[in-house]
Tab-separated table of C-alpha atoms in Angstrom:
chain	number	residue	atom	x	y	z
W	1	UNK	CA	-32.057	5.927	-15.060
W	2	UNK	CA	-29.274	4.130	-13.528
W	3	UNK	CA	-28.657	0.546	-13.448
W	4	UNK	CA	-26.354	-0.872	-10.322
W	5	UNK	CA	-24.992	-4.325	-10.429
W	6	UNK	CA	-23.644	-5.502	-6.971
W	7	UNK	CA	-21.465	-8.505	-7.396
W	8	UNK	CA	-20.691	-10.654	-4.518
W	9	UNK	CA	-18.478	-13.826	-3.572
W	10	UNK	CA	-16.798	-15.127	-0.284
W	11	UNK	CA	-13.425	-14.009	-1.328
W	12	UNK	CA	-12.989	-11.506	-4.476
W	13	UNK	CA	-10.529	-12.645	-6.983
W	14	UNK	CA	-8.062	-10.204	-8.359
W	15	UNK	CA	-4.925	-10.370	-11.326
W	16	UNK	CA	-2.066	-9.678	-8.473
W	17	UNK	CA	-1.078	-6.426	-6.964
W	18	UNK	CA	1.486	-4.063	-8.069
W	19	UNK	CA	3.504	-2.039	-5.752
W	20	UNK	CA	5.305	1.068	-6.553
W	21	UNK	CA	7.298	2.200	-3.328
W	22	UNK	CA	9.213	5.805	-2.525
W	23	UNK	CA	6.769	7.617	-5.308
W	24	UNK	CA	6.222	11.572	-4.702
W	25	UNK	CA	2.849	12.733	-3.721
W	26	UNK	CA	2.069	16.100	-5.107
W	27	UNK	CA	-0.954	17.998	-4.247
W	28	UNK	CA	-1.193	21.260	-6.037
W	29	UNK	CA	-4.183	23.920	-5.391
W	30	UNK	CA	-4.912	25.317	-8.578
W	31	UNK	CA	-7.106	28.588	-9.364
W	32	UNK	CA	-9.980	27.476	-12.341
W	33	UNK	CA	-7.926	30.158	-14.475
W	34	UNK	CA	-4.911	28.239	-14.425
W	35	UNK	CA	-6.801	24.623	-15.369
W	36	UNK	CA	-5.260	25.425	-19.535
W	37	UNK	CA	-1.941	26.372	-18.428
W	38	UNK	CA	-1.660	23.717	-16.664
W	39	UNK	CA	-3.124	20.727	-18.760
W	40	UNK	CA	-0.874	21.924	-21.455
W	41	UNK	CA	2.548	21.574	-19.049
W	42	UNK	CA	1.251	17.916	-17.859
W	43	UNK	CA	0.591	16.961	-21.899
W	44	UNK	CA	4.205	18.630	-22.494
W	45	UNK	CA	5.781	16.201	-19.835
W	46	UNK	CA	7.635	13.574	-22.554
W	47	UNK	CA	9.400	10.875	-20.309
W	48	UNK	CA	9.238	7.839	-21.578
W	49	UNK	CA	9.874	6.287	-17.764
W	50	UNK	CA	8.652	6.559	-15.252
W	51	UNK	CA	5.873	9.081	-15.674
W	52	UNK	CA	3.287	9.476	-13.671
W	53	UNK	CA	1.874	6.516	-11.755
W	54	UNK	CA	-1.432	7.871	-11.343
W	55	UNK	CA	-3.016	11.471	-11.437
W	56	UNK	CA	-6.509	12.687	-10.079
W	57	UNK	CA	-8.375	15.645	-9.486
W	58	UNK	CA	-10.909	17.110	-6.755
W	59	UNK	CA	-12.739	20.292	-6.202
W	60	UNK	CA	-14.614	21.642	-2.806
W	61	UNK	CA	-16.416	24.236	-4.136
W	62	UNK	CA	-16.106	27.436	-3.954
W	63	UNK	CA	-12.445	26.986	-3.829
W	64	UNK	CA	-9.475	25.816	-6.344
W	65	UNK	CA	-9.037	22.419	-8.167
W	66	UNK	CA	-6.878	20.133	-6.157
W	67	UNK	CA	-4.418	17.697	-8.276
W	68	UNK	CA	-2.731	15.047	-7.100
W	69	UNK	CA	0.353	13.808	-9.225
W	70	UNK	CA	2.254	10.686	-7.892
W	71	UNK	CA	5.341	10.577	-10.036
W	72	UNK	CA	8.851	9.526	-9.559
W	73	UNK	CA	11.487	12.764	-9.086
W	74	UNK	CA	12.693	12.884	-12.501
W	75	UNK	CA	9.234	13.645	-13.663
W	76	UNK	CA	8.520	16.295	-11.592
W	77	UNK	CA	11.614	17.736	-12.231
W	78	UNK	CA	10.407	17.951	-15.838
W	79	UNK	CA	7.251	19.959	-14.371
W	80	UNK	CA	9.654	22.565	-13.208
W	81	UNK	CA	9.414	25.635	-13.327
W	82	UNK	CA	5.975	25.495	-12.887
W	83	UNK	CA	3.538	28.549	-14.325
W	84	UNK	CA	2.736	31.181	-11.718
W	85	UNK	CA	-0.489	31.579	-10.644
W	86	UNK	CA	-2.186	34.756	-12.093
W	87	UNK	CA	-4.142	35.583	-8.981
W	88	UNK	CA	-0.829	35.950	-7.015
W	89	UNK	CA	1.493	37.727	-9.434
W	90	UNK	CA	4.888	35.732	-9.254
W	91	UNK	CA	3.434	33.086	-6.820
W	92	UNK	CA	2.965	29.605	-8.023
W	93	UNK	CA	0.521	27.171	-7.030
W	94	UNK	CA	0.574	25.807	-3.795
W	95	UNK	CA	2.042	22.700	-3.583
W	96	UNK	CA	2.518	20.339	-1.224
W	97	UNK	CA	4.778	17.133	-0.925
W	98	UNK	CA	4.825	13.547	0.731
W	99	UNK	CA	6.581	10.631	-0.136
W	100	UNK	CA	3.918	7.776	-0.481
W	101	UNK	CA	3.855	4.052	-2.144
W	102	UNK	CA	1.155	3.485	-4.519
W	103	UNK	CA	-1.017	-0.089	-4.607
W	104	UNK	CA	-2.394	-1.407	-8.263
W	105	UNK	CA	-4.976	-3.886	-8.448
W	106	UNK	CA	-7.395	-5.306	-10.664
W	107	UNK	CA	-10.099	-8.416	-11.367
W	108	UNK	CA	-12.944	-9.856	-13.637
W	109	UNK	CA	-15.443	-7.853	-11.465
W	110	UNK	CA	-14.051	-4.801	-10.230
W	111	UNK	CA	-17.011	-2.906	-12.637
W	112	UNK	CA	-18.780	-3.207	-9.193
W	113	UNK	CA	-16.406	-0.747	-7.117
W	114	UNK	CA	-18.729	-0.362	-3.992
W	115	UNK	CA	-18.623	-3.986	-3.037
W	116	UNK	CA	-14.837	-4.211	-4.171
W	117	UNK	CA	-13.995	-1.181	-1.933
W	118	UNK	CA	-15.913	-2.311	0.893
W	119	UNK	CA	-13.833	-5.801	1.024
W	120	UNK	CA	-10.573	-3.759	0.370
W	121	UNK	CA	-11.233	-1.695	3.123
W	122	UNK	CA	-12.351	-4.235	5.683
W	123	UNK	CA	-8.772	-5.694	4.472
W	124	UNK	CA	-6.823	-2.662	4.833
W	125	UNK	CA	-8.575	-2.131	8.642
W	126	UNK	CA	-7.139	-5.042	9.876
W	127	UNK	CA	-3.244	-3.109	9.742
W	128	UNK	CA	-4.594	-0.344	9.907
W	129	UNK	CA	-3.401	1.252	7.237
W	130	UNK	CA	-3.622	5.191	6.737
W	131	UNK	CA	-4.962	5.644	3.602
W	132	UNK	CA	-4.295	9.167	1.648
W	133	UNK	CA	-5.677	8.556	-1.422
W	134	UNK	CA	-8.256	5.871	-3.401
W	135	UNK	CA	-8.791	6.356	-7.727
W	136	UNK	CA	-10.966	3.830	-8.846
W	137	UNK	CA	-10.714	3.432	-13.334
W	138	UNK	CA	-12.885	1.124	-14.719
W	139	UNK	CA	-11.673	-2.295	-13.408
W	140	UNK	CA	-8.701	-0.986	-11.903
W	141	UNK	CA	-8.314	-0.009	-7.844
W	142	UNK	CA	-5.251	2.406	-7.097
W	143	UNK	CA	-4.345	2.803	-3.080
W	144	UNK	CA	-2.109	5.427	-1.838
W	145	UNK	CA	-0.424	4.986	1.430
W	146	UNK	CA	2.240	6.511	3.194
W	147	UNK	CA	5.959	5.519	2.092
W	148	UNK	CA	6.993	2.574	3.961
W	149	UNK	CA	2.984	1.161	4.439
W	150	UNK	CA	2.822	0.116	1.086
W	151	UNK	CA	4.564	-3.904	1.858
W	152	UNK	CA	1.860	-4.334	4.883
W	153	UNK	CA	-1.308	-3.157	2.918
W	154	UNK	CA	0.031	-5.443	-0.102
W	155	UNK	CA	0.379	-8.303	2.297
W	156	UNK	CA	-3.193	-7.669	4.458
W	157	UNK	CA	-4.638	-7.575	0.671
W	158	UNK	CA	-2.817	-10.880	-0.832
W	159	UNK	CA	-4.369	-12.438	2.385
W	160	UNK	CA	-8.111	-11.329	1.820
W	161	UNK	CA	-8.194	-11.157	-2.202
W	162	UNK	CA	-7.752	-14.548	-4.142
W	163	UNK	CA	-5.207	-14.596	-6.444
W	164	UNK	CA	-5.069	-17.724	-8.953
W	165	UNK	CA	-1.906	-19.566	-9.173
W	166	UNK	CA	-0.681	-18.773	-12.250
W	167	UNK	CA	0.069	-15.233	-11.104
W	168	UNK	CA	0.765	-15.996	-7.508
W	169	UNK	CA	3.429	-17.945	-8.131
């Protein structure tokens, strides 16, 4: 059985927002054979800074695992060269690449994600702002946007979300 608490209030309180602008997006299609090789280069990546900002996974099935990696350049250059595939002799995976900015947020409630993503994106349809990619972790809300969106969803969010004054000011 499973228990859902909805939390709701007028305006949701959140810790501040963190913006991280000009990261790289990454999406790589990956084969399920290649899933080891390639958790064992992402453990082997030892940069103390930046690292990776956030990472996620997705599957359609049938069809690969889809990763998405937003990292800073010097990270992924510590990815390189990546293992070839071993469906496509020589090949690697298929990447692809956008340059996006990256939205951290947090607050006291965010346990209940549905009604924290519905306010967050009532906020972020106001812009509107293209979304490419939401992670919710535990209490934490990460929003990917296209580089250069990242100051207006920050702004349309500071506007909706209450943020108490010790870390507004």
């Amino acid at each position: 059985m499973e228990t859902i608490a909805v939390y709701w209030e007028p305006i949701i309180r959140t810790y501040g927002f963190t913006l991280f602008e000009g990261v790289g997006l990454h999406q790589i299609d990956l084969p399920t054979e290649e899933l080891a090789s390639w958790a064992g280069v992402l453990q082997n990546v030892t940069h103390d800074e930046p690292g990776f900002r956030l990472v996620w996974c997705q599957r359609e099935t049938p069809g690969p695992f889809t990763f998405f990696l937003v990292c800073h350049a010097e990270t992924w250059r510590l990815l390189q060269p990546m293992p070839a595939s071993g469906i496509d002799k020589g090949a690697g995976p298929s990447v692809t690449y956008s340059s996006a900015d990256v939205i951290c947020f947090h607050g006291p409630h965010f346990g209940d994600r549905y009604g924290i993503m519905e306010f967050t994106y009532r906020a972020l349809a106001a812009g509107p702002v293209p979304l490419l990619g939401v992670v919710c972790s535990v209490a934490s809300i990460y929003l990917v946007v296209p580089a250069g969106w990242g100051g207006q969803a920050q702004a349309l969010l500071t506007a909706a979300f209450e943020i108490p004054k010790s870390v507004k000011e």
